[in-house]
Amino acid sequence: MEKRRFSRVDFTVKALVTAGTTVFRGEVDNLSLHGIFIKTDQRLPLGGTAEITIGLAEVEPEIVIHVTATVARHTPEGIGFEFGKIDVDSFTHLRSIISYRKGDADIVMDEFINYVERKYSE
């Protein structure tokens, strides 16, 4: 059964992951407003917290997305993270990327509104 409430889009770019003293680069495979999958051979503990930085240097001015995320799963290909804290600018950039890749900004915003309503009604 599909548990995801957010559209996931393919997006290939480098990411920097920092978890305590562990720092490594990986390649983003896909992302949503709720999480990201990063291809890497590194492993972090399930439930552990990491800071993820994604830089889009090919645009002027450079766009940088910063998020705090929790390790949600491991696969042989990499690590799935669930987003925790994200600043407004990073969220706006993330939403723009997903809307562009998805081809429908309304769907992406509806998903976010539904998530917020569920989160704060619990």
CSV table of C-alpha atoms in Angstrom, one decimal:
chain,number,residue,atom,x,y,z
A,1,MET,CA,0.0,0.0,0.0
A,2,GLU,CA,1.3,3.5,-0.9
A,3,LYS,CA,1.9,5.6,2.2
A,4,ARG,CA,3.3,8.7,0.4
A,5,ARG,CA,1.2,11.8,0.5
A,6,PHE,CA,3.6,13.9,-1.6
A,7,SER,CA,4.6,13.8,-5.2
A,8,ARG,CA,8.1,12.5,-5.6
A,9,VAL,CA,10.1,13.8,-8.6
A,10,ASP,CA,13.4,12.6,-10.1
A,11,PHE,CA,16.1,15.2,-9.5
A,12,THR,CA,19.8,14.6,-10.0
A,13,VAL,CA,22.2,16.9,-8.2
A,14,LYS,CA,24.9,16.6,-5.5
A,15,ALA,CA,24.0,16.9,-1.9
A,16,LEU,CA,26.2,17.4,1.2
A,17,VAL,CA,25.1,15.5,4.3
A,18,THR,CA,26.4,16.3,7.8
A,19,ALA,CA,25.5,14.2,10.8
A,20,GLY,CA,27.7,15.1,13.8
A,21,THR,CA,31.3,14.5,12.7
A,22,THR,CA,30.2,12.5,9.7
A,23,VAL,CA,30.2,14.5,6.5
A,24,PHE,CA,29.8,13.1,3.0
A,25,ARG,CA,28.5,13.9,-0.5
A,26,GLY,CA,25.9,11.9,-2.3
A,27,GLU,CA,23.7,12.3,-5.3
A,28,VAL,CA,20.0,13.2,-5.0
A,29,ASP,CA,17.9,10.6,-6.7
A,30,ASN,CA,14.4,12.0,-6.0
A,31,LEU,CA,12.7,14.4,-3.6
A,32,SER,CA,9.3,15.6,-2.4
A,33,LEU,CA,8.1,18.3,0.0
A,34,HIS,CA,8.5,15.7,2.7
A,35,GLY,CA,11.7,14.0,2.0
A,36,ILE,CA,14.7,13.1,-0.2
A,37,PHE,CA,16.5,9.9,-1.3
A,38,ILE,CA,20.3,10.3,-1.6
A,39,LYS,CA,22.4,7.7,-3.4
A,40,THR,CA,25.4,6.9,-1.3
A,41,ASP,CA,27.3,3.9,0.1
A,42,GLN,CA,27.4,5.7,3.5
A,43,ARG,CA,25.1,4.6,6.3
A,44,LEU,CA,23.7,6.7,9.2
A,45,PRO,CA,21.6,5.2,12.1
A,46,LEU,CA,17.9,5.0,11.5
A,47,GLY,CA,16.1,7.8,13.3
A,48,GLY,CA,19.4,9.8,13.3
A,49,THR,CA,19.4,13.5,12.3
A,50,ALA,CA,21.4,15.1,9.5
A,51,GLU,CA,21.8,18.5,7.9
A,52,ILE,CA,21.4,18.3,4.1
A,53,THR,CA,22.6,21.0,1.8
A,54,ILE,CA,21.7,21.1,-1.9
A,55,GLY,CA,23.4,23.7,-4.1
A,56,LEU,CA,22.2,24.6,-7.6
A,57,ALA,CA,25.2,26.4,-8.9
A,58,GLU,CA,24.1,26.4,-12.5
A,59,VAL,CA,21.5,29.2,-11.8
A,60,GLU,CA,22.3,32.8,-11.0
A,61,PRO,CA,22.3,33.6,-8.2
A,62,GLU,CA,23.1,30.2,-6.9
A,63,ILE,CA,20.2,28.5,-5.1
A,64,VAL,CA,21.0,26.7,-1.9
A,65,ILE,CA,18.5,24.5,0.0
A,66,HIS,CA,19.2,23.6,3.6
A,67,VAL,CA,17.1,21.1,5.6
A,68,THR,CA,17.3,19.2,8.8
A,69,ALA,CA,16.2,15.6,8.2
A,70,THR,CA,15.7,12.2,9.9
A,71,VAL,CA,17.0,9.0,8.5
A,72,ALA,CA,13.9,7.1,7.5
A,73,ARG,CA,15.3,4.1,5.6
A,74,HIS,CA,18.3,2.5,4.0
A,75,THR,CA,18.5,0.6,0.7
A,76,PRO,CA,21.5,-0.9,-1.0
A,77,GLU,CA,21.5,2.3,-3.2
A,78,GLY,CA,21.4,4.9,-0.5
A,79,ILE,CA,19.4,6.7,2.3
A,80,GLY,CA,15.9,8.0,2.5
A,81,PHE,CA,15.4,11.1,4.7
A,82,GLU,CA,12.3,12.6,6.1
A,83,PHE,CA,12.4,16.4,6.3
A,84,GLY,CA,12.1,18.0,9.7
A,85,LYS,CA,13.1,21.7,9.8
A,86,ILE,CA,13.3,23.8,6.6
A,87,ASP,CA,13.6,27.5,6.3
A,88,VAL,CA,11.2,29.5,4.2
A,89,ASP,CA,13.6,30.3,1.4
A,90,SER,CA,14.6,26.6,1.1
A,91,PHE,CA,11.0,25.5,1.2
A,92,THR,CA,10.2,28.0,-1.6
A,93,HIS,CA,13.0,26.7,-3.8
A,94,LEU,CA,12.1,23.1,-3.1
A,95,ARG,CA,8.4,23.8,-4.0
A,96,SER,CA,9.5,25.5,-7.2
A,97,ILE,CA,11.7,22.5,-8.2
A,98,ILE,CA,8.9,20.0,-7.5
A,99,SER,CA,6.2,22.1,-9.2
A,100,TYR,CA,8.4,22.5,-12.3
A,101,ARG,CA,9.3,18.8,-12.5
A,102,LYS,CA,5.7,17.7,-11.7
A,103,GLY,CA,4.2,20.2,-14.2
A,104,ASP,CA,1.5,21.3,-11.8
A,105,ALA,CA,2.1,23.8,-9.0
A,106,ASP,CA,-1.5,23.4,-7.7
A,107,ILE,CA,-1.1,19.7,-7.0
A,108,VAL,CA,2.1,20.4,-5.0
A,109,MET,CA,0.5,23.1,-2.9
A,110,ASP,CA,-2.6,21.0,-2.3
A,111,GLU,CA,-0.4,18.2,-1.0
A,112,PHE,CA,1.3,20.7,1.3
A,113,ILE,CA,-1.9,22.2,2.6
A,114,ASN,CA,-3.4,18.7,3.3
A,115,TYR,CA,-0.2,17.7,5.1
A,116,VAL,CA,-0.3,20.8,7.4
A,117,GLU,CA,-4.0,20.3,8.1
A,118,ARG,CA,-3.4,16.7,9.1
A,119,LYS,CA,-0.3,17.5,11.1
A,120,TYR,CA,-2.1,20.2,13.2
A,121,SER,CA,-5.4,18.4,13.6
A,122,GLU,CA,-3.8,15.3,15.3
